[in-house]
Coordinates of C-alpha atoms and ligand atoms in Angstrom, one line a residue:
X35 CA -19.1 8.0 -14.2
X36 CA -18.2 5.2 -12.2
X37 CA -20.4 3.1 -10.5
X38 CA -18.3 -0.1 -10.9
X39 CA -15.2 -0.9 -8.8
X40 CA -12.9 -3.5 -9.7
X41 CA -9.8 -4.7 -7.5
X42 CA -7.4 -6.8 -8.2
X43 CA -6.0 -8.5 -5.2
X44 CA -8.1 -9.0 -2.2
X45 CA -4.8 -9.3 0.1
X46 CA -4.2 -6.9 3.1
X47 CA -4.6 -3.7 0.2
X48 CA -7.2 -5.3 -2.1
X49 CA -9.7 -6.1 1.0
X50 CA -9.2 -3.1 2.5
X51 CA -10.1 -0.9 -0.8
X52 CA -12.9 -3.6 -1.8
X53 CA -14.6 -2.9 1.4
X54 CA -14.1 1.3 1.6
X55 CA -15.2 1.3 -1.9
X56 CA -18.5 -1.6 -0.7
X57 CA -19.2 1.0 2.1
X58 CA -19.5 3.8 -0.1
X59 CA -22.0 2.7 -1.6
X60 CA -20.4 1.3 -5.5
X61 CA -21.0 -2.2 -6.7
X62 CA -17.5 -4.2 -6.1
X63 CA -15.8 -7.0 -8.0
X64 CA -12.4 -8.6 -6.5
X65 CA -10.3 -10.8 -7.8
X66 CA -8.3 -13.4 -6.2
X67 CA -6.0 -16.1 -7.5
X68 CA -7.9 -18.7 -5.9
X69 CA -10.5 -19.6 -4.3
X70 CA -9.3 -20.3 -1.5
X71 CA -7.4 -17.0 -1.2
X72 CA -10.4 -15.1 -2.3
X73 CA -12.5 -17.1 0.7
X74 CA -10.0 -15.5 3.0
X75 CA -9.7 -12.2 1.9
X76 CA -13.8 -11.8 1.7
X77 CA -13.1 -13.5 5.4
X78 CA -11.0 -10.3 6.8
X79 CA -13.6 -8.0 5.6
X80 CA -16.5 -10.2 6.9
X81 CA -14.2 -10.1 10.4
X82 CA -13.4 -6.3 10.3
X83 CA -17.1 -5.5 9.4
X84 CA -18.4 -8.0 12.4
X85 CA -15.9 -6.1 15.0
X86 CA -17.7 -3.2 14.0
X87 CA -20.9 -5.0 14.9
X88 CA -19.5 -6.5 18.0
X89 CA -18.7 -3.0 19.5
X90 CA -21.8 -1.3 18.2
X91 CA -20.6 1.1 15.0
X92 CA -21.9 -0.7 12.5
X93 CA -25.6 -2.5 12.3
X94 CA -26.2 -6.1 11.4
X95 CA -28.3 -4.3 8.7
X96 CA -25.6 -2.4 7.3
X97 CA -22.8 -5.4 7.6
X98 CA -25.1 -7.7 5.3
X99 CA -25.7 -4.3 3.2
X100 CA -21.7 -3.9 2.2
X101 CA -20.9 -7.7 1.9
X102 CA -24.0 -7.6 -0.2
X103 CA -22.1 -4.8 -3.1
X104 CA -19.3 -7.8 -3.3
X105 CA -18.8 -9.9 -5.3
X106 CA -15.4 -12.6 -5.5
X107 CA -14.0 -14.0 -8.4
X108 CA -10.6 -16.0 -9.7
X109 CA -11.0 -14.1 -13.1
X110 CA -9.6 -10.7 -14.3
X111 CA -12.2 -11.2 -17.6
X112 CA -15.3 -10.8 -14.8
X113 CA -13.6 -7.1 -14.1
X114 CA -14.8 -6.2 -18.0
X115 CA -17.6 -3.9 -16.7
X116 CA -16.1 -2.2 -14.2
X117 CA -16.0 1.9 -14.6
X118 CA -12.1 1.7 -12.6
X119 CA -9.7 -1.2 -12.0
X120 CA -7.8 -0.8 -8.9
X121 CA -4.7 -3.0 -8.8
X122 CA -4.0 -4.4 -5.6
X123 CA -1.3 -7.2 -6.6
X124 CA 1.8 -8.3 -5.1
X125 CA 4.9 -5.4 -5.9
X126 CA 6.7 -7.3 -8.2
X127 CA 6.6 -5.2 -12.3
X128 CA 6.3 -8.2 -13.4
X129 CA 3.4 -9.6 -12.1
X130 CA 1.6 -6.3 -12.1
X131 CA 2.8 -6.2 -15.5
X132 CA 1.3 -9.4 -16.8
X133 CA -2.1 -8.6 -14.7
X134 CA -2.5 -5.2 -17.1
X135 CA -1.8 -6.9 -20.3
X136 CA -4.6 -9.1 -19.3
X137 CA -7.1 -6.4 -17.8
X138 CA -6.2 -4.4 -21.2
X139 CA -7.4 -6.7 -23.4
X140 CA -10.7 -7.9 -21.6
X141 CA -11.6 -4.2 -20.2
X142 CA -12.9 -2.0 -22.7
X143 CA -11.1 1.3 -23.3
X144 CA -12.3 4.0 -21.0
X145 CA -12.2 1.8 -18.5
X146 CA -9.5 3.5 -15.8
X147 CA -6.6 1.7 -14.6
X148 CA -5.6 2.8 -11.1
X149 CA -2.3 1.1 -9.2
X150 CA -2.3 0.3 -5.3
X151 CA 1.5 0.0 -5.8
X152 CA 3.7 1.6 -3.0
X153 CA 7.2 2.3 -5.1
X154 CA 7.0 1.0 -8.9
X155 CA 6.4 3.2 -12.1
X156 CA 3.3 4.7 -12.6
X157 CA 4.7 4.8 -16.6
X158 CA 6.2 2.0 -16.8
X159 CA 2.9 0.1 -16.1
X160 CA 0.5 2.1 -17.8
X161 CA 2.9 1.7 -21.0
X162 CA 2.4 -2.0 -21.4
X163 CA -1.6 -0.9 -21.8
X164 CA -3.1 1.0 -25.0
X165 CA -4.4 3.4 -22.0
X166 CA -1.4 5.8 -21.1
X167 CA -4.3 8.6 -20.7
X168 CA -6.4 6.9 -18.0
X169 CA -4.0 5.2 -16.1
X170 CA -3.0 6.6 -12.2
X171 CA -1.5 5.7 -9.0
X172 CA -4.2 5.4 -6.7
X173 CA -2.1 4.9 -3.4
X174 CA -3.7 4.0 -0.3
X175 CA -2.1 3.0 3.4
X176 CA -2.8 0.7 5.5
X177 CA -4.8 -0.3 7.4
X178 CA -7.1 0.9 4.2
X179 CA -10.5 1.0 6.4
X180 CA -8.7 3.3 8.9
X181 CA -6.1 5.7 7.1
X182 CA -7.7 8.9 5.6
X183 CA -4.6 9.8 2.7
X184 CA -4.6 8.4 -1.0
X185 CA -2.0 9.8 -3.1
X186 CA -3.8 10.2 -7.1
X187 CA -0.4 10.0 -8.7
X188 CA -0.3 11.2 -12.9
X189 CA 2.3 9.7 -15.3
X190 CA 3.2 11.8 -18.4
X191 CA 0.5 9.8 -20.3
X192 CA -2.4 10.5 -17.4
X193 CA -5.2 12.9 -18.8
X194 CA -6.0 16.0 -16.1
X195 CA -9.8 14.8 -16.7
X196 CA -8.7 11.5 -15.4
X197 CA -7.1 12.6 -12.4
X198 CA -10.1 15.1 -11.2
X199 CA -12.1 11.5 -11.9
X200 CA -9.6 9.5 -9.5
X201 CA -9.6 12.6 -7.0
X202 CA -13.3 12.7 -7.2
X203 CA -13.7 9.1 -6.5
X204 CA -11.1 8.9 -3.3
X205 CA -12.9 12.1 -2.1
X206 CA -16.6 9.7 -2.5
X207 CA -14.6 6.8 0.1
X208 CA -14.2 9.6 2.4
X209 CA -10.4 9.7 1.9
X210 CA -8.3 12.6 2.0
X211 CA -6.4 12.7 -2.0
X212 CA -3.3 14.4 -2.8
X213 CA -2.2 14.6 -5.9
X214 CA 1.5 13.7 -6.5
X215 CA 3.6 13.0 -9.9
X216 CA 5.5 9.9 -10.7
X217 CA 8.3 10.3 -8.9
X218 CA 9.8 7.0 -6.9
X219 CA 7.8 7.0 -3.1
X220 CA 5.4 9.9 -4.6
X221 CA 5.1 12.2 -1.7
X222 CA 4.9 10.6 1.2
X223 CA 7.4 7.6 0.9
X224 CA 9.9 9.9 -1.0
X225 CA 9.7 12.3 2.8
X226 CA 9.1 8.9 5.1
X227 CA 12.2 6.3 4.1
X228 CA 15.5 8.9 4.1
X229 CA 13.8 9.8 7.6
X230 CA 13.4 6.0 8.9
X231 CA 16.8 5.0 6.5
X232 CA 18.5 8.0 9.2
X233 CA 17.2 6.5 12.1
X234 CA 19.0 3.0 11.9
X235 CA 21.9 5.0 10.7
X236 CA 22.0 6.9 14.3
X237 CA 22.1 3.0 15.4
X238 CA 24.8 1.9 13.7
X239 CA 26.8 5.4 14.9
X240 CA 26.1 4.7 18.3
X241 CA 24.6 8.1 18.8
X242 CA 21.2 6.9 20.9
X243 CA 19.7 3.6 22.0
X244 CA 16.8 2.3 19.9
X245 CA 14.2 3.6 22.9
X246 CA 15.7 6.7 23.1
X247 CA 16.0 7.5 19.6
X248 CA 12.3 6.5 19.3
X249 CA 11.5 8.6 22.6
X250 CA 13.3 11.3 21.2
X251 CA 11.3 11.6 18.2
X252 CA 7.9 10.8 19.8
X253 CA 8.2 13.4 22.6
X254 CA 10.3 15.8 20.7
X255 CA 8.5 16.0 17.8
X256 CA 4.9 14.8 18.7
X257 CA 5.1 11.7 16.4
X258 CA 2.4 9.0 17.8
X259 CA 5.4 6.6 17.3
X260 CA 8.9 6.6 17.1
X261 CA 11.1 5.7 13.7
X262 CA 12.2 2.3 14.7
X263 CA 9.0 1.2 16.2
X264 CA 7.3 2.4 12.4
X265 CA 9.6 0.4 10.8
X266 CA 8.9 -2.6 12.9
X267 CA 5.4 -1.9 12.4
X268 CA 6.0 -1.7 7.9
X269 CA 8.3 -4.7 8.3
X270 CA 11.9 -4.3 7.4
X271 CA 12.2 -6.3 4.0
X272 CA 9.7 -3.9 2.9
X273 CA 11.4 -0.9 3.6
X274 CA 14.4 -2.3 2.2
X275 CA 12.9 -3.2 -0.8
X276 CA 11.6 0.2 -1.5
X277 CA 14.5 1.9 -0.6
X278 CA 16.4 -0.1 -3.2
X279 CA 14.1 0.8 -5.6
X280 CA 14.3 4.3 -4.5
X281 CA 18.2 4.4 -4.8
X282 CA 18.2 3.1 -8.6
X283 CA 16.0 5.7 -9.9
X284 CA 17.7 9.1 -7.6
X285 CA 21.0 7.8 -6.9
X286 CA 21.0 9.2 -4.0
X287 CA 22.9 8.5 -0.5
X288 CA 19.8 9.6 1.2
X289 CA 17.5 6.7 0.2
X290 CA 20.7 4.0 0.4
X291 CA 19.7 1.2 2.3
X292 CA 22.2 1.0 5.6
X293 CA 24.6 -2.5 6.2
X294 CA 22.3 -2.9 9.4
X295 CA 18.7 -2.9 8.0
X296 CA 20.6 -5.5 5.1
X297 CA 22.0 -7.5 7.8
X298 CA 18.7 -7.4 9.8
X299 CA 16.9 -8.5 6.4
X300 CA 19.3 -11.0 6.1
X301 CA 18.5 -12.4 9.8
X302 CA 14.9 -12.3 9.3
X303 CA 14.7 -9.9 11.8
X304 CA 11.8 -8.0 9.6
X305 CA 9.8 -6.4 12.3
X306 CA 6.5 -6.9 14.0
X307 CA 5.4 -10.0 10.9
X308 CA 8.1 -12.4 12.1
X309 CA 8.0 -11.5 16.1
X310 CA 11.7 -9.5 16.0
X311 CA 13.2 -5.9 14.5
X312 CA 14.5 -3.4 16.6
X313 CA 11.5 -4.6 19.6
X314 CA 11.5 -8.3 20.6
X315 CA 7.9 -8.7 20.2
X316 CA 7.6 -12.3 22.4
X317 CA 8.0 -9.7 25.8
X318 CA 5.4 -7.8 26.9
X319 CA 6.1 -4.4 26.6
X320 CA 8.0 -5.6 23.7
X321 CA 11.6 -5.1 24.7
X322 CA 14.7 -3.4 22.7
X323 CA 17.0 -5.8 20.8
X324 CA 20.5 -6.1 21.9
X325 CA 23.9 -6.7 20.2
X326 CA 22.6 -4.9 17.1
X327 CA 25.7 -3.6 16.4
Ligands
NAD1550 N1 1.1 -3.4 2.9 C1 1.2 -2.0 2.9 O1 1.4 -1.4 3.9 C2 1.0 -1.3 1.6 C3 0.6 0.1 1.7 C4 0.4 0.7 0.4 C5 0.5 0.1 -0.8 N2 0.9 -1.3 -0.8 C6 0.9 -1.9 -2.1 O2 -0.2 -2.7 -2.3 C7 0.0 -3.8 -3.1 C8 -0.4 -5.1 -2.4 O3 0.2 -5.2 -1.2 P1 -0.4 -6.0 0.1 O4 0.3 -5.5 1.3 O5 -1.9 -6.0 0.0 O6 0.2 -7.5 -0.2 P2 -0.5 -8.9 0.1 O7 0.6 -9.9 0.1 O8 -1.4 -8.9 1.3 O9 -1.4 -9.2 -1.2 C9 -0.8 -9.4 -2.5 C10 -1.9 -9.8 -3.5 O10 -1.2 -10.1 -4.7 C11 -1.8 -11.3 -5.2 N3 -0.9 -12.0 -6.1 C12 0.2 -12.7 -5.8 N4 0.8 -13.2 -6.9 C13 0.0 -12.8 -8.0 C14 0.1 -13.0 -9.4 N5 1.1 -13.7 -9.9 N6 -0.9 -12.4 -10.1 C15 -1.8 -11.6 -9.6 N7 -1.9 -11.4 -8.3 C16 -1.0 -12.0 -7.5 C17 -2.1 -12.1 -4.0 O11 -3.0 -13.1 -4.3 C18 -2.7 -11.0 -3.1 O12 -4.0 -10.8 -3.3 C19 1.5 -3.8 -3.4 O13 1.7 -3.1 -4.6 C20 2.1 -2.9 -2.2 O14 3.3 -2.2 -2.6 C21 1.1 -2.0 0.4

């Protein structure tokens, strides 16, 4: 039963999960590195929950109620007596890694261990732990507070009793779960980056400008935003990185990276985060880049 939540990382992912799984009611312990980052991650839930105030969803009552199941700390040993871990940690295997080594040894053993991570391996993660069995993918989007999917991901190791537990649990934050195996991107990614990888492909072929290729798929297909204005919005490097990641493991032309989105990377033209991607984000409307290719 859990009635414990853990998260490690209380970055954009980590606060977000730390205050769904406040809200609903469980008893929450985040970790930060240090203080200072855990004063500022506590600090975007404190804002988000006061905007809620400001504009009348959420009670004074109710704000001082969540912040109230939360509690900071700088170590992973204060996560011992938590029912589930949720790993919200910076996408490097290494790092994530060293963090479950850690947790492994100060957590006892039916503690679950559940992964925030976007594109690594479920298996390769869970097998530096003695805890193959209760170890998922818990994958949530961002912004966490506002997006209803979590993808409950199984490695070979994961126990079906685990994953009803994870399932049960995203289903108790009012989230939507879909279950998904340990594949590279899961569901979701493994659908979204060929799509947004095609999209600056039909750049670099000339065959549409960036606003109409965005037009086209917003009012063609009903999509709330077009491909390139998405990938603005997840930040280029990102989706570079995890396209890489997805070519290793399918070899596959689909999920290659394009020379432009390299060459953007490269630039520092990452999107939205540093003001320039396909949109030049210092006009208002933000206004297509030129000389792209
Ligand atoms: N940003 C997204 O849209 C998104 C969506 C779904 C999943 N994710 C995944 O969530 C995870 C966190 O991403 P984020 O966007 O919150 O990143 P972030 O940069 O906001 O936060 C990263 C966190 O990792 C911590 N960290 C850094 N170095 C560390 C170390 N050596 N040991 C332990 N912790 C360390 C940081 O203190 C911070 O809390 C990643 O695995 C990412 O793939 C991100």
């Amino acid at each position: 039963m859990i009635r414990t939540v853990g998260v490690v990382g209380c970055g954009l992912m980590g606060s977000g999960i730390a205050q769904v799984s406040a809200e609903a009611g469980y008893r929450v312990v985040v970790r930060e590195v240090s203080e200072g980052l855990l004063r500022k991650g506590l600090g975007r839930i404190e804002a988000f929950l006061a905007k809620g105030v400001e504009k009348g969803k959420v009670t004074p009552e109710r704000k001082a109620e969540v912040l109230g199941r939360l509690e900071g700390t700088t170590s992973l040993e204060s996560l011992a007596a938590c029912d589930i871990v949720i790993e919200a940690a910076v996408e490097s295997l290494d790092v994530k890694r060293e963090v479950y080594r850690a947790l492994d040894s100060a957590c006892p053993p039916q503690t679950i261990f559940a992964s925030n991570t976007s594109s690594l391996s479920i298996t390769e993660m869970a097998a530096v732990t003695r805890r193959g069995a209760r170890f998922v993918g818990l994958h949530f989007f961002n912004p966490v507070p506002l997006m209803k999917l979590v993808e409950v991901v199984r490695s070979p190791l994961t126990s079906p009793e685990v994953v009803e537990e994870v399932h049960a649990f995203a289903l108790s934050l009012g989230k939507a779960p879909i279950r998904a195996s340990d594949r590279t991107g899961f569901i979701v990614n493994r659908l979204l980056v060929p799509y947004l990888l095609d999209a600056v492909r039909a750049v670099e072929e000339g065959v549409g400008s960036v606003e109409d290729i965005d037009r086209g798929m917003e009012l063609g297909c009903g999509h709330p935003m077009g491909p390139l204005t998405l990938l603005d919005f997840v930040g280029l490097d990102t989706t570079y990185y995890i396209a890489n990641i997805m070519f290793d493991d399918f070899h596959e032309r689909r999920f290659a990276p394009p020379p432009l989105l390299r060459r953007m990377v490269q630039a520092g033209l990452h999107g939205r985060k540093s003001g320039r991607g396909f949109y030049d984000y210092s006009q208002d409307p933000p206004k297509a880049m030129g000389g792209l290719v």
